[in-house]
Amino acid sequence: MRSPQFKIAFSGFLLAWVLTFLLIGHLADVPEMGTLDDKLRYFAAHQDDYDLVFVGSSRLHRGVVPSLFDAEMAALGHPLRSFNFGTLGMQPHEASALVRRLLENRPARLRFVVIEPGEFDPELPKENRFKKRVIFWHDRQETLAVWRSTLARQDLPWTQRADLLLTHGLHFAARTLALDRGFDLLRRIAPPVEPPSKLAELVRYQGFLPYTATSYEFSEERKTFLADLEGYRYKVAALATERQREKAPPASLAPTISAQQAELEHFGMTPIYLIPPTLRDQSGFHALHRAGVLPRFLAFDDPTEYPWLYEENLRFDPEHLTQEGAELFTRLLAERLAREVF
Amino acid sequence: MLFTQPIFLVFFALVFALVWKSRSNAHRKVVLLLASCIFYGAWDWRFLGLIFLSTVIDYVAALRMGDTDSEALRKRWLWLSLTANLGLLGFFKYFNFFVDSASALLAPLGMGVGVDRALQIVLPVGISFYTFQTMSYTIDVYRRHLEPVRSFVDFALFVTFFPQLVAGPIVRAIDFLPQLNTAPAFPASAARRFLLLFLSGFVKKTCVADNLAPHIDRVFADPSVFATTSVVLAVLLYAVQIYCDFSGYSDMAIACAGLLGYHLVPNFHFPYFAANITEFWRRWHMSLSTWLRDYLYIPLGGNRGSRLFTYRNLLLTMLLGGLWHGAAWTFVLWGALHGLALIAHRELRRLWPASSFESPFWRLAGTAATFYFVCVAWIFFRAASFDQAFVLLKAFTFLGSPGRLELATPLFWVFPGLVACHFWASRGGPTTFFEKTSPFVFGAAYGLMAALALAFVPLRAEPFIYFQF
């Protein structure tokens, strides 16, 4: 087995294997990941047209109207063009990897990155493991970051941490080895014709996703929200009380957020952290802002300061705004951005 | 543990290293037996006991047959073995089927079967394969074709040998046991062939079968919403899927066994290029068809009687062959269709000599007709019910489907593309190049193909279709 012939053959195998999967990873089109790959493809073709991107979860996807934002900013003396990269279920590690990917292409005009911050949680639900979208964000830097997040979670049993370390490692391996990227490569060679409606929607809304009449009629989240408005009001009141308290920032969060900011600044970007009008506890980020870790920080999660954003008629469900709510939020956002950042 | 999973590649690499480092043949066999137990236990450790029960029964039965000259006693031990094997198979695989069928039969008479169908019987992986394997052993010992093996390790290894344990090829003791008598030499000259065979099997299973599966499943789940062309395409692609899935697994099994120094019989020989149904069954799942011939068809009387007697035996064999594949009437019908087709072909040959059909035109026509028939039969094999099967059949025979949904356009090019690749492979493909080229070029080409194959592996692992048998 250790004959010279075997060694020669094995070295040929290793060389060709590594070169091939590196080439596939480099050449293949973005994998199919729902709306995210459409946005990535669109942005790649138009990246020099934008000055600012919003990156975050569906709270931004449904909550920030770029066309209105651009108009408001222009009226305030800061003409720019923005794109909404908000995506359903986007987690902070994914957001980090996404921004890194955008910036590695060196878009000429891009200067501002507005990020919805979140806990860098290494946990990965079993139903999401090895999905293309999850593999996609496991680049080298983000895999190292998620390993650090995992090791920092002293509250988890060691068996769970070991499982997470292995799982994230396997996702990194899957990404590096270009597993399941064959059809993405074929799409690069023979791009499918995109339906005109899809492109038109991206151009028209610049990444924003408005709720449709069907959403209002059939969404389970909306039905649940309307059935329990009392519960919603209680949570809003509790949040208002919570926001009055000052908590210490969590120890593990500061280094990760600081590293993210440093990376963005290295690319010449101005990172801006944005908390939309959510019911989730974001006190850790408020604490980081008070400690000076997040200098450019815009928070709208105070029902006392922004009662209109928590009004029931401007809410589609507890975490998302209606079209009217999104327009109000966008105007308030533009006003604060122009005042505090620009 | 599927052959296509990374964990198997790690497992096999370890076993390969341990086996070829073994100090003696005895040591090597123990390593393989332990590895096979680990492999099978990884599926479900609860059924290790069952496979060993089956192994012990047949080991003892064969030894007792060998120790006596009394035909009556020998027959008794044979019946014990067959009863135990078929009893286990019958219980685990067919209990619910028999209960449901009896219930359906008696219900119109107002006599429901009182057994509550509450038995959630888990089907042990590979039971259909290893019970046939062990039965062939005891039958061959009874027929005095084979001396009973004295070494329990050897016999247990024959039963549990992991490359072929869960989905064949069905190995005959007469072929495998002699290979265990001496330690094999490393197959240096054949190593390239086995590595290529493994890769080819991997590509067939993961890149072709697993990628086709979701599209086919969509159509078979609700064929009435799909247009005729898409239903036809789905049936054709299912023929491709089941072939690639099963032959791919067989290729990997044969390659793994070969790299460990053991020869397993080929299981497929380009069956869809068969010019008639008899030839199809000489090319498809050859280890099963020869088993059915030697242990069912011939003992039933084979073709040693009248024409009708022969046809009865043929039909019975294929009916049971269909039932072996699955505990459902659709499988029985599939077997019946093949049985009737075999009978029809015999009649055709009796009425017109074979020489009338030797021309390339007739051979091509025969191949197309055989493939068409096989696809029709696959409809019953794959369909979840007769209702579903008839909807598919109606569309496949161009009587039309009411639906309008179409499969993606690129899929319509997949079928002719795969046919072309398959034809090229049947003519030798790139075998000559790979066998004659320098080690570095072989390694590099293999690395390139392996990386490309991995790129087409869908991350969701589909179990092998034949695992359900």
Short mmCIF file of C-alpha atoms in Angstrom, two decimals, chain A residues 1-2 5 8-9 11-13 15-17 20-21 24 130 132 135 174 177-183 185-186, chain B residues 16-17 20-21 186 192 207 211 439-440 442-448 450-452 454-460:
data_model
loop_
_atom_site.label_atom_id
_atom_site.label_comp_id
_atom_site.label_asym_id
_atom_site.label_seq_id
_atom_site.Cartn_x
_atom_site.Cartn_y
_atom_site.Cartn_z
CA MET A 1 0.00 0.00 0.00
CA ARG A 2 2.88 2.34 0.63
CA GLN A 5 2.97 3.94 -7.28
CA ILE A 8 2.28 9.02 -6.71
CA ALA A 9 -1.35 8.18 -7.42
CA SER A 11 -0.60 12.81 -4.53
CA GLY A 12 -2.25 13.19 -7.95
CA PHE A 13 -5.62 12.45 -6.38
CA LEU A 15 -3.94 17.71 -5.87
CA ALA A 16 -6.75 17.31 -8.39
CA TRP A 17 -9.38 16.90 -5.69
CA THR A 20 -11.37 20.96 -8.31
CA PHE A 21 -13.43 21.75 -5.26
CA ILE A 24 -16.12 24.76 -8.12
CA PHE A 130 -26.97 21.16 6.36
CA LYS A 132 -27.69 25.32 1.78
CA ILE A 135 -23.68 26.04 4.90
CA ALA A 174 -19.29 21.02 3.33
CA LEU A 177 -15.57 20.90 -0.39
CA ALA A 178 -18.31 22.53 -2.50
CA LEU A 179 -20.80 19.80 -1.60
CA ASP A 180 -24.07 20.09 -3.47
CA ARG A 181 -22.73 22.98 -5.57
CA GLY A 182 -22.81 21.09 -8.86
CA PHE A 183 -26.09 22.58 -10.03
CA LEU A 185 -21.93 25.54 -11.23
CA LEU A 186 -24.23 24.51 -14.07
CA PHE B 16 -9.21 -1.70 5.18
CA ALA B 17 -6.12 -0.76 7.18
CA TRP B 20 -4.50 -5.71 5.44
CA LYS B 21 -2.38 -5.34 8.57
CA PHE B 186 -3.91 -7.59 -2.02
CA ARG B 192 -8.00 0.57 -9.98
CA CYS B 207 -25.56 12.22 -8.30
CA ASN B 211 -31.11 14.13 -7.49
CA PRO B 439 -0.43 6.34 -11.56
CA PHE B 440 -0.30 10.15 -11.29
CA PHE B 442 -5.07 8.00 -12.74
CA GLY B 443 -4.94 9.60 -9.29
CA ALA B 444 -5.53 13.08 -10.67
CA ALA B 445 -8.42 11.97 -12.89
CA TYR B 446 -9.93 10.10 -9.95
CA GLY B 447 -9.55 13.17 -7.74
CA LEU B 448 -11.24 15.36 -10.35
CA ALA B 450 -14.52 12.48 -7.00
CA ALA B 451 -14.68 16.24 -6.43
CA LEU B 452 -17.24 16.65 -9.23
CA LEU B 454 -19.26 15.37 -4.36
CA ALA B 455 -20.47 18.62 -5.90
CA PHE B 456 -23.60 16.84 -7.09
CA VAL B 457 -24.32 15.05 -3.82
CA PRO B 458 -27.57 16.42 -2.40
CA LEU B 459 -27.01 17.17 1.25
CA ARG B 460 -30.21 15.47 2.24
#
